[in-house]
Amino acid sequence: MTSALGIILVGAVVAASCALVGSFLLLRRVTLMGDAISHAVLPGIVLAFLFSGSRAAGPMMLGAAALGLLTVFFVELFHRSGRLKEDASIGVVFPALFSLGVILITRYAGQVDLDLDCVLYGEIAYAPLDVFRLGGVALGPRALWSNGVILLFNALFVTVFYKELKLSTFDSELAAALGFAPLLIHYGLMTAVSVTVVGAFESVGAILVVAMLVVPPATAYLLTDRLAHLLALAMAFGVLSSVGGYGLARLFDVGIAGAMAAVTGLLFTLALLFSPQHGLVARALRHRRLGNRLLGRIALLHLSGTEGGIEVAILRERFAWHGRQLRRALDELAGHGLVTLEGTTARLTAAGARAAEAAGAAEIGHPLARPPVGLPKPDSDQASAFGS
Amino acid sequence: MEMSFTVRNVLAGATLLGAVGGVLGGFAFLRRQSLLGDALAHATLPGVCLAFLLTGSKAPLVLFTGALIAGLIGALAILGVVRGSRIKEDAAIGTVLSVFFGFGIVLLSRVQRSPAGNQSGLDKFLFGQAATLVESDVALMALTGGLALGTVLLLYKEFKLVTFDRGFAASLGLPTIRLDVALTLLLVMVVVIGLQTVGVVLVVATLVTPAAAARQWTDSLGRMLLLSGLLGAGAGAVGAWVSASAPRVPTGPVIVLAGAAALLVSLFLAPRRGLLWSYWRERRLAARIRRENLLKDLYRYGERLGGDFAAPVPLIHLRGVRGQGLGELRGATARLARESLVERIGDALRLTGGGVERAASVVRKHRLWELYLTRRLALPLDHVHRDAETMEHALDDGAEARLDEILGYPPTDPHGQPIPRPGGRA
Amino acid sequence: MSEPREETAIEVHDLTVAYRTQPVLWDVDLHLPAGHLIAVVGPNGAGKSTLLKAVLGLVKPVTGWVRIFGAPAQQRRSWVGYVPQRESVDWDFPTTAVDVVEMGLYGQLGWFRRPGRRHRERALECLEKVGIRDLADRQISQLSGGQQQRVFLARALAQDARLYLMDEPFAGVDATTEQAILQLLKELMSEGRTVVAVHHDLQTVREYFDHVVLLNLRLIAAGPVATTFTAENLQRTYGGRSTVLTQAAEELLGRGAFDRTSAGQVD
């Protein structure tokens, strides 16, 4: 296997397993638990290292999972007892555990073959050098195997508990009422996050794990409203980021892991700007269009009481903050033949008068014509990711 | 003791950072922006690298400025993503944090390969090597920190109001958005001066941990901020001192752990909010409730025997009543026996004379409260029993007397059971 | 009511407010007379809170303007007291009851200046007026819902305003507090002050207020309770989908009513 392929594959597998669990973190609004766990597992890894004396995957996973669960436990303890808000609980727990890890590393530097820089931002370039051998046969990078197993584990977890994860994420009280033990699911998910983080640790480092956990799911969230699509898209963006990141790193001769994280950000920015439904551009256009229509209706209303039309300047005064848009709205009304603009005076046409009456009385003026309160408005964010 | 220049600088820097971080972190803590500091710290990396790449200088002021600008851009990006899209705040923070940092790492690798050579200067700026603090660094920290603290002192009243009640602040005509921006700017400044001492990852702890600890001790904002600053300074001093006196101990992590220790003590032992005390109170209350329930059960048993309250009740009958375990029953019995309220006769329990009176009082409260609920709140009969079960243990004698008065000294409860009169029996 | 010439506390003209592109208030024209207790009534999402905020100048209208005692809101800040919804703040904030009341004086203090002993005295007086002076040094999370509402009212009193805008002052308070608040409002009115309160309990509108504003996106009706708070206007406000009676039932269930034995009458 070439080194390039090895790096890309390791990156892709890490990205995919991160995206799987990260999507649920996103929907449960606890993405920063991912951030916290990715730092807090450090002492677990160091301790596993000290006790087992090797970089064997088993003890490390165990140590990391234990610390991951400990993190969740402390955060929940402080948060649920009402003494600290959730963000503060996270903000106090993980730096403390991380500090413990750093001190352990520095104190036992002789025994621990862990480099702090590597912990912080990883070095995926070396991943292909550490080859997994079975009976003397080279079977590709070790990191590929370990992360492959984790990916499989995550895929299994998400597939088997899909229904439970979905329900407890959407409505944990309902899940509890139906006997689905949301707390157990929560801890299960956090265990998966911890294990995933350890696997990714050596390859991409503590902080870039966060990029893989958070950003591809967030990007997908901007593009779809369905959970299954969200998972698939998030994995796709993760993989794309690792491929693109490798390419860019080679092109500009920069760090690979950092480049992968930067590409996740690039994809996110593109989705943020250009998502057809939730993108900033689409939104701005929609608001402008709807805004014009709204201003048009208000303009009609103001014109309807005036026999001989009204000076545009006077109208503009009433639209204090929207003087410029008013002009556009009036032009649009004129385009529809509802208003005539003669010099500086705007006047309703016969059709405009009818429209004004309709606008004032029926279309939005009458309470019955409004959508029932509580339903998502056309451009609101309340549509969940649970279309079906 | 002679103190070397290095140690003095580290001590001054760490203490200063702790104090300023504690105060500004206090506001972030109360505004539920504890993790904003984390994001801002990570977001500074590309700024530092770009400042170096553009100027070729490693002067603290240059890097400081770059970090400040990048941090502010990060804050704006979070705000923009949350305001403008469906992404929630936690994901926005995570995204900005990791993407900015990733981009920073890319730039850092660029710096490494640039002809200007080694990155060590940038390294210490980011991953916290307090030992490298020199006098001019400390001076810059003092200047920035002083500016931040001075602003808080000057605008204390305004910051307080906008943190507590934005709507009301706006109704008074305060420029709430500008005050938000000012607080965020101050936070970025603290984060930036924290980088060199504790590093990117741990800055958040110097902001949140002292504030979280201080909050447990006081209910006044002013005192909380003061205490938070003191705790932060103390943790900083401890960190500097420990790392100076023990070999191979990094300063930043010790500062953080010192703060965490203070927090743990505060969370568990602070006078009113301490978890230990509330755990203890709950345990005591639960035990008292078990005792009172036992008395009540014995009383009811006597009622069923036509008012023979002195009759021994087999333990086996008491176990089933509310599903309490044998151990709990035993504990309650032992305490009641010590108070001479019950007597143990073989496998049975019996109320003593004093026990009957105490039991009557519990039953009385229960039945009065049930009656109150049905009469005054018109709650359906089948709903009131459980409410009364919890209230009877909370009513004191004064409340009981008033309840009796309001209800006109009723003889029976809504189920038709007699309400025991004080001093006597039903 | 046929007083010959009443002073106008609030004049709202042509007011249209939209959040993004969704209109929340549509072409509202309103004159509210000074010296009355005025209820703002309407279904959820009818724009009641928005109306208060627009009067305060906290939201920018698309069209229209508001005048308070004949001048723009910005010039009348010191004449206006505001009581936000109780849920709008974090009651775990490290501060005491008297401290919150003192915040009502921040407007007079201006920038940079700190409140002193005189201000503390004034804050305590205001707590006295709402009957909880003995709780002055309590941390605010240790107050009951009713007591928290009283703290907010005391803060408004400290503002010594001519016009009070209150967002659901009766929401989630116990019966005693409800009576105490009502007493306070009547007192304010007797001193010639004006109170405009968003109110949810249709049953008590007649009893508590003398003027009413019925709102549902548009202004449905406004005027003295006796002539305005009619079944027909209510029907128009709440629409056919929710009759007055079911609405009242919802209110009762929703607010965890305490000690309400006699159902009020709405005809």
Tab-separated table of C-alpha atoms in Angstrom, chain A residues 4 7-9 11-12 15 124 212 235-267, chain B residues 106:
chain	number	residue	atom	x	y	z
A	4	ALA	CA	-0.546	8.358	0.278
A	7	ILE	CA	-2.933	8.246	4.939
A	8	ILE	CA	-6.080	8.946	2.975
A	9	LEU	CA	-7.675	5.693	4.070
A	11	GLY	CA	-8.216	9.788	7.493
A	12	ALA	CA	-11.374	8.595	5.762
A	15	ALA	CA	-13.733	10.787	9.600
A	124	ILE	CA	-1.213	11.372	10.433
A	212	MET	CA	-14.221	15.563	12.545
A	235	MET	CA	-19.810	10.583	6.606
A	236	ALA	CA	-19.434	11.664	2.989
A	237	PHE	CA	-18.230	15.134	4.017
A	238	GLY	CA	-15.816	13.612	6.490
A	239	VAL	CA	-14.308	11.361	3.845
A	240	LEU	CA	-14.222	14.179	1.324
A	241	SER	CA	-12.412	16.370	3.856
A	242	SER	CA	-9.706	13.798	4.443
A	243	VAL	CA	-9.161	13.264	0.725
A	244	GLY	CA	-9.243	16.982	-0.023
A	245	GLY	CA	-7.126	17.766	3.013
A	246	TYR	CA	-4.446	15.353	1.904
A	247	GLY	CA	-4.440	16.842	-1.571
A	248	LEU	CA	-4.135	20.390	-0.296
A	249	ALA	CA	-1.456	19.442	2.191
A	250	ARG	CA	0.625	17.950	-0.601
A	251	LEU	CA	-0.045	20.878	-2.892
A	252	PHE	CA	1.000	23.550	-0.405
A	253	ASP	CA	3.413	21.441	1.606
A	254	VAL	CA	1.656	21.908	4.926
A	255	GLY	CA	0.516	19.665	7.800
A	256	ILE	CA	-1.949	17.008	6.697
A	257	ALA	CA	-4.203	16.753	9.746
A	258	GLY	CA	-4.583	20.527	9.941
A	259	ALA	CA	-5.397	20.678	6.260
A	260	MET	CA	-8.110	18.061	6.724
A	261	ALA	CA	-9.679	20.149	9.479
A	262	ALA	CA	-9.403	23.254	7.338
A	263	VAL	CA	-11.240	21.463	4.519
A	264	THR	CA	-14.090	20.495	6.842
A	265	GLY	CA	-14.347	24.204	7.555
A	266	LEU	CA	-14.313	25.021	3.867
A	267	LEU	CA	-17.149	22.598	3.164
B	106	VAL	CA	-1.683	24.457	8.657
